[in-house]
Short mmCIF file of C-alpha atoms (C1' of nucleotides) in Angstrom, two decimals:
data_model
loop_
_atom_site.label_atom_id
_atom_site.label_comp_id
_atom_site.label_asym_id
_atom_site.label_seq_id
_atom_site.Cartn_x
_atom_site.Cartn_y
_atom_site.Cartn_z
CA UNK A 25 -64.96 -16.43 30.69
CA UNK A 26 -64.19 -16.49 27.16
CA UNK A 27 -65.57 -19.30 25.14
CA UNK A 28 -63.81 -20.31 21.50
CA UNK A 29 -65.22 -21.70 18.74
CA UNK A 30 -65.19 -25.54 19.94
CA UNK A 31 -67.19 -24.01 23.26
CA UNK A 32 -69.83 -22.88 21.49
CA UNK A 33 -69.93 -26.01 19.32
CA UNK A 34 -70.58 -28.05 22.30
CA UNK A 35 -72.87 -25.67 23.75
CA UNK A 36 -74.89 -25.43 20.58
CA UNK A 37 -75.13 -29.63 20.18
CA UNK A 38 -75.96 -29.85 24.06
CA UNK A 39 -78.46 -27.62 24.03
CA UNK A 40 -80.25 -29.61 21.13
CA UNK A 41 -79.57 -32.77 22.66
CA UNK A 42 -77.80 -33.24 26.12
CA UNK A 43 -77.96 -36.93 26.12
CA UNK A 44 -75.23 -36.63 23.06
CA UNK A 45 -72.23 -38.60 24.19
CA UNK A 46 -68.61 -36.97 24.94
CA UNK A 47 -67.58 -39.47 22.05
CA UNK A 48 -70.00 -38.11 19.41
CA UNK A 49 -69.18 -34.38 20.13
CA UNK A 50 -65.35 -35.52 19.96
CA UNK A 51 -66.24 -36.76 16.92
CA UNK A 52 -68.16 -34.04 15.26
CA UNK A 53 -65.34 -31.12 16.90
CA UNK A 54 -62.68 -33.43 15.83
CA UNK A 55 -61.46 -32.94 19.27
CA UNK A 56 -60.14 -36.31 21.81
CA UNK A 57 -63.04 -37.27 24.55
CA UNK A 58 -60.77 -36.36 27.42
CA UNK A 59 -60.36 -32.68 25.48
CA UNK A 60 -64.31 -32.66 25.02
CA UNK A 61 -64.71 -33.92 28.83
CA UNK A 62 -62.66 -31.42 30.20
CA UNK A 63 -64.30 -28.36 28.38
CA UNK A 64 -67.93 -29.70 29.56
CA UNK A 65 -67.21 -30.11 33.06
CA UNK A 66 -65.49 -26.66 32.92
CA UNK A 67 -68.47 -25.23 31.30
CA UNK A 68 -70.33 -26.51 34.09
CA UNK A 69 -68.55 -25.47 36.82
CA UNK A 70 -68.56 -21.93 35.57
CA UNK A 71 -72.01 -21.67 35.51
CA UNK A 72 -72.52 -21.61 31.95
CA UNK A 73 -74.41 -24.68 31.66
CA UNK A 74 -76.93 -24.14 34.16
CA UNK A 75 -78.51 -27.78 34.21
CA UNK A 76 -79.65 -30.38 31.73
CA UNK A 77 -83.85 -31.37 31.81
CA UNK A 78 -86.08 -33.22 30.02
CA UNK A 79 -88.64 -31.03 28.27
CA UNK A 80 -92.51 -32.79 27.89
CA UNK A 81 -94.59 -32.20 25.09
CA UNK A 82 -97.30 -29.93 26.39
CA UNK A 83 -99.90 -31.67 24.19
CA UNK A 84 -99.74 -35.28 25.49
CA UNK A 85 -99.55 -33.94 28.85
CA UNK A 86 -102.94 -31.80 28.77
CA UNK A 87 -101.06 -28.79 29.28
CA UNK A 88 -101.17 -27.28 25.78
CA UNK A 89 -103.37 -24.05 26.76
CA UNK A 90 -100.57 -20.93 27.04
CA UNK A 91 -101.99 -17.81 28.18
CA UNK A 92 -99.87 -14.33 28.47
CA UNK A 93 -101.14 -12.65 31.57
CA UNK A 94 -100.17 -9.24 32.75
CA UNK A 95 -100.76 -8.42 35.93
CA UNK A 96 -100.85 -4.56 37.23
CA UNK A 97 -100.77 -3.97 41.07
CA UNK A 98 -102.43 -1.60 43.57
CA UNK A 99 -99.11 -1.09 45.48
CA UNK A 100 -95.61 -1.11 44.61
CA UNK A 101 -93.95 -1.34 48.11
CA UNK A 102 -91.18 -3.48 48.24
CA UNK A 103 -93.11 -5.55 50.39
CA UNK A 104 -95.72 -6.05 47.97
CA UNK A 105 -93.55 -7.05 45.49
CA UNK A 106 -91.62 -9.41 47.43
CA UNK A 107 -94.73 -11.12 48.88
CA UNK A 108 -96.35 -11.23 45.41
CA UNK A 109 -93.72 -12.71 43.74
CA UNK A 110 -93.10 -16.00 45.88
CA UNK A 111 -96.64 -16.64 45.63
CA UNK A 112 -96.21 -16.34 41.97
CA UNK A 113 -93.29 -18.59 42.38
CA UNK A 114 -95.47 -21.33 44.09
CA UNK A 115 -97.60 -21.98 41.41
CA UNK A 116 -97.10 -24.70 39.10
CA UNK A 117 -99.05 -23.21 36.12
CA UNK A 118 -97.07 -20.26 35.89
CA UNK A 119 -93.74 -21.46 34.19
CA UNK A 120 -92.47 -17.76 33.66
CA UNK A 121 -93.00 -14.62 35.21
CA UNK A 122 -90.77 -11.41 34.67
CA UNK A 123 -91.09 -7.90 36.59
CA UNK A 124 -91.62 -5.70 32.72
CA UNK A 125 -91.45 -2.37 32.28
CA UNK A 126 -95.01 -0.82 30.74
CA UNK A 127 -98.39 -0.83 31.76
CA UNK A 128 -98.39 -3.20 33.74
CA UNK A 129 -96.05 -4.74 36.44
CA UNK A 130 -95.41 -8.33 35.59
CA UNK A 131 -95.95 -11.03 32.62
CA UNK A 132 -96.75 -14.42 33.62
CA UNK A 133 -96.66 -17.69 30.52
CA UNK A 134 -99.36 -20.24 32.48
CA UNK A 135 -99.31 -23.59 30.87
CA UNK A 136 -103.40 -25.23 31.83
CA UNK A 137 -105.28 -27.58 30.18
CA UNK A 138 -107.73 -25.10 28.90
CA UNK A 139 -110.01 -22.04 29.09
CA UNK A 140 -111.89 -23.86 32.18
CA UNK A 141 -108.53 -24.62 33.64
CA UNK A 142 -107.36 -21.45 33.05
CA UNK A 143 -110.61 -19.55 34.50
CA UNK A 144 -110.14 -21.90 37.81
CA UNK A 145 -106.59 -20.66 37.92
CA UNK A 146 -107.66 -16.86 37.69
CA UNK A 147 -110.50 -17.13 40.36
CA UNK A 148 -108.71 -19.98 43.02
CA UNK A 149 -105.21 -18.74 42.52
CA UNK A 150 -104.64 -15.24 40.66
CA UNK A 151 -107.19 -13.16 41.65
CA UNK A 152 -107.02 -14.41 45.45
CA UNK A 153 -103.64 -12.85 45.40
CA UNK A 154 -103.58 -9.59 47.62
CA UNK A 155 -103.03 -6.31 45.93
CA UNK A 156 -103.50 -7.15 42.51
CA UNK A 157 -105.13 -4.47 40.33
CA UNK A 158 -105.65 -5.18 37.13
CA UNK A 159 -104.97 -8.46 34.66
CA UNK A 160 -104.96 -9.37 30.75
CA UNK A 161 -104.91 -12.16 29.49
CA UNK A 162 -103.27 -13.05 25.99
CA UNK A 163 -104.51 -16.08 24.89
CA UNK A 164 -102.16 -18.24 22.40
CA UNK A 165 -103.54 -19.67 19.12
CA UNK A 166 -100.77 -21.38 17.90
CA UNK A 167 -97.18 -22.23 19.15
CA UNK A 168 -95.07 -20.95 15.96
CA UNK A 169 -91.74 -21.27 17.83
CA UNK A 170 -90.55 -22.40 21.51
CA UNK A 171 -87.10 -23.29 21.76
CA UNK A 172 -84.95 -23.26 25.06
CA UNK A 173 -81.27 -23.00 23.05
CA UNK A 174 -79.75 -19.76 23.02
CA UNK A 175 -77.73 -18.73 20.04
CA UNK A 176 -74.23 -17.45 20.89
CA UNK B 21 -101.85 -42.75 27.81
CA UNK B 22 -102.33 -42.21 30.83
CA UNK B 23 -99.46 -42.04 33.83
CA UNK B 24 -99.54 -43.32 37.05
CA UNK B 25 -98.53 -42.29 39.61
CA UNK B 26 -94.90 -43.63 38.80
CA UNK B 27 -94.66 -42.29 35.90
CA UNK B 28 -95.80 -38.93 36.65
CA UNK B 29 -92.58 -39.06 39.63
CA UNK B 30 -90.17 -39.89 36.58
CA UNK B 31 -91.46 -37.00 34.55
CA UNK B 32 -91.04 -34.49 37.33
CA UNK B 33 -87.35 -35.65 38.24
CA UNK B 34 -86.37 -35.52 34.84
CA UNK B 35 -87.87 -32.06 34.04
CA UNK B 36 -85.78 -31.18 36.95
CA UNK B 37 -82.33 -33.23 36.59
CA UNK B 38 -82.15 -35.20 33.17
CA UNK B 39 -78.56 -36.35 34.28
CA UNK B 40 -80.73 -38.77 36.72
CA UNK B 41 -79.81 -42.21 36.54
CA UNK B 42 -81.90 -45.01 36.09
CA UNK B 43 -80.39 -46.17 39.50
CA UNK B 44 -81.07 -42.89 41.58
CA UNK B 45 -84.62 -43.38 40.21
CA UNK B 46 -85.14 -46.55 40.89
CA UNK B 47 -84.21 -46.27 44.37
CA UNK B 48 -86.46 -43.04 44.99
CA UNK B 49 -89.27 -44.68 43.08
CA UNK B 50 -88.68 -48.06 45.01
CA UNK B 51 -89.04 -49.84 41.80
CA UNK B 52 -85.72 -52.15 39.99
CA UNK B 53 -83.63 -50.09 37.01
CA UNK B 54 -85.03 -52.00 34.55
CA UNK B 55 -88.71 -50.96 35.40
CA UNK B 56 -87.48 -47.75 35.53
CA UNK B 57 -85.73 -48.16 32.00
CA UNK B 58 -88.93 -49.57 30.43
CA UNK B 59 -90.88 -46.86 31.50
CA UNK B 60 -88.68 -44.17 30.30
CA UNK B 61 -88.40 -45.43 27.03
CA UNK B 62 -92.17 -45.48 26.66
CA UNK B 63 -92.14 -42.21 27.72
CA UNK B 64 -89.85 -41.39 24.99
CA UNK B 65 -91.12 -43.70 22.52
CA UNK B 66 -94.59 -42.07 23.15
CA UNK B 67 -93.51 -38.17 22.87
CA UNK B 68 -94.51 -37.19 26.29
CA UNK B 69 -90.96 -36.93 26.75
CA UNK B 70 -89.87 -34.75 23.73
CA UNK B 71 -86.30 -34.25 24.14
CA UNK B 72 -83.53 -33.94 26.52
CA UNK B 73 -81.45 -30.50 26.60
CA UNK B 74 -79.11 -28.75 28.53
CA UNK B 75 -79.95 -25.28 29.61
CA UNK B 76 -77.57 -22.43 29.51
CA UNK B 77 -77.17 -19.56 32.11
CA UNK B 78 -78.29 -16.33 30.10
CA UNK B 79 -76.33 -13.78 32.39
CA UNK B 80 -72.74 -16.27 31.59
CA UNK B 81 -73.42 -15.64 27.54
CA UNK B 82 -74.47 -12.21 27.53
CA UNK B 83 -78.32 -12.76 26.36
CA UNK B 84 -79.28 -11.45 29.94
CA UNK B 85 -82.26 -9.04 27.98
CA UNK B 86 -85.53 -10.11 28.16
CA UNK B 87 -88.15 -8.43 25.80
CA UNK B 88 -91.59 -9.17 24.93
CA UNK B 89 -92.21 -8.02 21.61
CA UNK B 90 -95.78 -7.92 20.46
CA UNK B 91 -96.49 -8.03 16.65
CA UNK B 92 -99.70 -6.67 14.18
CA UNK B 93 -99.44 -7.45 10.78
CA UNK B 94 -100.86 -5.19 8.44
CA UNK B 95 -102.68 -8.06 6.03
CA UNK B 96 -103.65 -11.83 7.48
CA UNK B 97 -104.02 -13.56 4.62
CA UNK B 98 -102.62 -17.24 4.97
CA UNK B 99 -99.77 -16.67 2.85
CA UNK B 100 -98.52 -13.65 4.77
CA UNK B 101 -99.32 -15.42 8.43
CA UNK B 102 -97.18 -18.61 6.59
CA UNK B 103 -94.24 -16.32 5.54
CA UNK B 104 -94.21 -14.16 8.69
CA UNK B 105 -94.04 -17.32 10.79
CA UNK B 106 -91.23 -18.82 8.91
CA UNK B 107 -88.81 -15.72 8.94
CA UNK B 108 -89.54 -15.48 12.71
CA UNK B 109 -88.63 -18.85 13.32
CA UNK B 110 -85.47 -18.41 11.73
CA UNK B 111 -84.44 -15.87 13.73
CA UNK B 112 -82.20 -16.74 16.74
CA UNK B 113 -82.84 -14.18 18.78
CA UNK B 114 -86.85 -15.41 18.98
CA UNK B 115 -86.87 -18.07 21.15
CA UNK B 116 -90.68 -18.28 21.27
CA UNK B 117 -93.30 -16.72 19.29
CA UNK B 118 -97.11 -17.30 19.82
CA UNK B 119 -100.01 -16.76 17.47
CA UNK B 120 -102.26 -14.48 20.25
CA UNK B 121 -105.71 -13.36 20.52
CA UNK B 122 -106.28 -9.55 21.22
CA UNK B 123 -105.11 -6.59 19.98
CA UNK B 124 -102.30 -7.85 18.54
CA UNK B 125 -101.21 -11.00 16.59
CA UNK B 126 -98.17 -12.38 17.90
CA UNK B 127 -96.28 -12.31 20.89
CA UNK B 128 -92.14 -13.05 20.83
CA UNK B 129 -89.79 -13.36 23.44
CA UNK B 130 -86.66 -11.67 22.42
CA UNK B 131 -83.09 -12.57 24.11
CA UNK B 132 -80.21 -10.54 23.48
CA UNK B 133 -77.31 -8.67 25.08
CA UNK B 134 -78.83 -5.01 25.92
CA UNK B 135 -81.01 -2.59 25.09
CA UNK B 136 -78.15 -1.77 21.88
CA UNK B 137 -78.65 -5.15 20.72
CA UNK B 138 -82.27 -5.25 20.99
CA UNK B 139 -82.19 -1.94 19.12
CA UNK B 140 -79.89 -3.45 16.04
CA UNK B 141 -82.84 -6.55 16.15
CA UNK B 142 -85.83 -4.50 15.35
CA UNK B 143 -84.21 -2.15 12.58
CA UNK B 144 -82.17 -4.92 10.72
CA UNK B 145 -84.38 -8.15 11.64
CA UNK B 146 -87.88 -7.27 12.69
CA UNK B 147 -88.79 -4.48 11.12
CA UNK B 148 -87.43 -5.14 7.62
CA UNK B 149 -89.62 -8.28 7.18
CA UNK B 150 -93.13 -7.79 5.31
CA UNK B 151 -96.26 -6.22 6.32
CA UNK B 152 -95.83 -5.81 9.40
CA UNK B 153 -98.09 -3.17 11.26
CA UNK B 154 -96.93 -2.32 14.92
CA UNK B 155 -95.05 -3.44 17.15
CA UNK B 156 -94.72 -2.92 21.30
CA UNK B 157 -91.81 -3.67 22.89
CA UNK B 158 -92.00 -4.71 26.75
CA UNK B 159 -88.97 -4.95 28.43
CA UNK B 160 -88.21 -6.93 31.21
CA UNK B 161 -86.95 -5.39 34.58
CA UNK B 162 -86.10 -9.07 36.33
CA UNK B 163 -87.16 -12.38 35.82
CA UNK B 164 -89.06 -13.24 38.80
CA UNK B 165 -89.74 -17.20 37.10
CA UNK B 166 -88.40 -19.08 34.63
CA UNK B 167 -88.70 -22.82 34.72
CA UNK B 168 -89.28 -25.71 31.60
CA UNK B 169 -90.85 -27.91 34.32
CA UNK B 170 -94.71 -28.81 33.68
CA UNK B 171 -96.57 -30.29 36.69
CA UNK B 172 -98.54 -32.85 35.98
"C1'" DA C 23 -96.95 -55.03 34.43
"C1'" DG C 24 -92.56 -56.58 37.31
"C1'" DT C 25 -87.43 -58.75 38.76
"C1'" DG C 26 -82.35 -60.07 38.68
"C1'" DA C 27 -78.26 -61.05 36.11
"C1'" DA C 28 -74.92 -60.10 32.67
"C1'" DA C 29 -72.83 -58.02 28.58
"C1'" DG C 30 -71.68 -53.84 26.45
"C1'" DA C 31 -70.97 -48.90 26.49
"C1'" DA C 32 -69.76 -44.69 28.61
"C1'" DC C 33 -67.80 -42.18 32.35
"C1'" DG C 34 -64.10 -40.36 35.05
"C1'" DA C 35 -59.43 -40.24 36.62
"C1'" DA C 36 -54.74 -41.01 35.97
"C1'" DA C 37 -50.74 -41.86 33.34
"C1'" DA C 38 -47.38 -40.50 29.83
"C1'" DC C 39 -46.40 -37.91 25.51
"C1'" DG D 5 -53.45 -29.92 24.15
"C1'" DT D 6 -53.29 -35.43 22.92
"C1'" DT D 7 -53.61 -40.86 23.49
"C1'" DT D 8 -54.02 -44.86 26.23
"C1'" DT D 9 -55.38 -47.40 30.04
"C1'" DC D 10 -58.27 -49.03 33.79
"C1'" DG D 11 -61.75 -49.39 37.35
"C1'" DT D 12 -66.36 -47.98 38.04
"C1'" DT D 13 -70.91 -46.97 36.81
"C1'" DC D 14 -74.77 -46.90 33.83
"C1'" DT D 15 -77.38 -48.73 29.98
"C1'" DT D 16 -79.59 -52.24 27.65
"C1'" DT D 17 -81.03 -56.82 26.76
"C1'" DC D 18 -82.58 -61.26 28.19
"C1'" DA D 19 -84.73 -64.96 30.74
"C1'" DC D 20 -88.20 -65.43 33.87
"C1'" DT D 21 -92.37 -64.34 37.07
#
DNA sequence: AGTGAAAGAACGAAAAC
DNA sequence: GTTTTCGTTCTTTCACT
């Protein structure tokens, strides 16, 4: 699908601030509500907007520690790889994780409280993991940019 | 602050499905809408909840390519870390950057079309800013995770 | 902290241009 | 594409516990 100008418009506002109203985007587009409406719900429907969220503030929620791990394993069955990655997928401190090409095998972004938090993650729920060779961890000293809005 | 147990059931709702009314809540919470409405807006009022944003489909805009760039700058003087940081932040195609421990000083997730468009980034974006030393480029194969959700 | 009621605003669908 | 209309739903405030 093909979006035009006014598209993007929306999808640029939205993904600064989805609780902006059909009428305020009409108004800023100089568009009707209805025509506003319309291009939302089709934007939704084909997938493009994926789903709205509310996004926490790491820092009042004691979760303000990000670590970059990589993660090397032994094996590289497909088995392996399936297995490992829905336990990956179960835990809550690991908010991203994507298969990279490299060194190493995988990148995780956990979100923990802190270094202790993060050293009970490795040893209770990272390094029990079978098959897992090597890690590194990146640890994060400042958060210079983390945006969810994609530019189009 | 500190949330209760109610509270901390709001959060992860609305990290999941910010379109939730204060109804739906109410009745899943077993509390009325206007509890549910006062507690929200303390939320927000407070900045645990920082904003509310809809999230787009990468694949349906053609930003499907994930790559972790990491960044060493040549000097790290406090008016070249200042600068750096500022012309990476106004990049759109950086959606997070992270001052890092290690080897090297910064760590960037880079969204764009393909590998051509990743390419056209580093010669006409990255690499013609200031002082900086090397760079490694990790691409990513598939994104195993990807979620905005902190558990509390 | 909580509730219920009520006004005001926005949504969502349909009509007609 | 637009405007207008209308019933429904949600938001927000208020009085009260």
């Amino acid at each position: 699908m093909k979006l035009d100008d006014k598209d993007q418009q929306i999808l640029e506002y939205l993904q600064q601030d989805s609780k902006m109203t059909n009428k305020q985007l009409s108004m800023k587009l100089d568009l009707s509500v209805t025509a506003v409406y319309e291009r939302i719900k089709r934007l939704e429907r084909e997938g493009i907007i994926s789903k709205y969220v509310a996004l926490l503030n790491p820092e009042k929620v004691e979760k303000a520690f990000t670590v970059f791990c990589q993660i090397k394993l032994i094996q590289h069955t497909r088995n392996y790889l399936t297995r490992f990655e829905a336990e990956i997928t179960s835990l809550p401190e690991v908010l991203e994780c994507f298969h990279v090409s490299g060194e190493y095998d995988y990148i995780l972004k956990v979100l923990v409280k802190d270094m202790a938090a993060y050293r009970e993650f490795m040893v209770t729920k990272l390094t029990t993991l079978d098959h897992i060779g090597s890690t590194q961890s990146t640890f994060t000293i400042e958060k210079v940019k983390n945006t969810t809005a994609i530019k189009l």
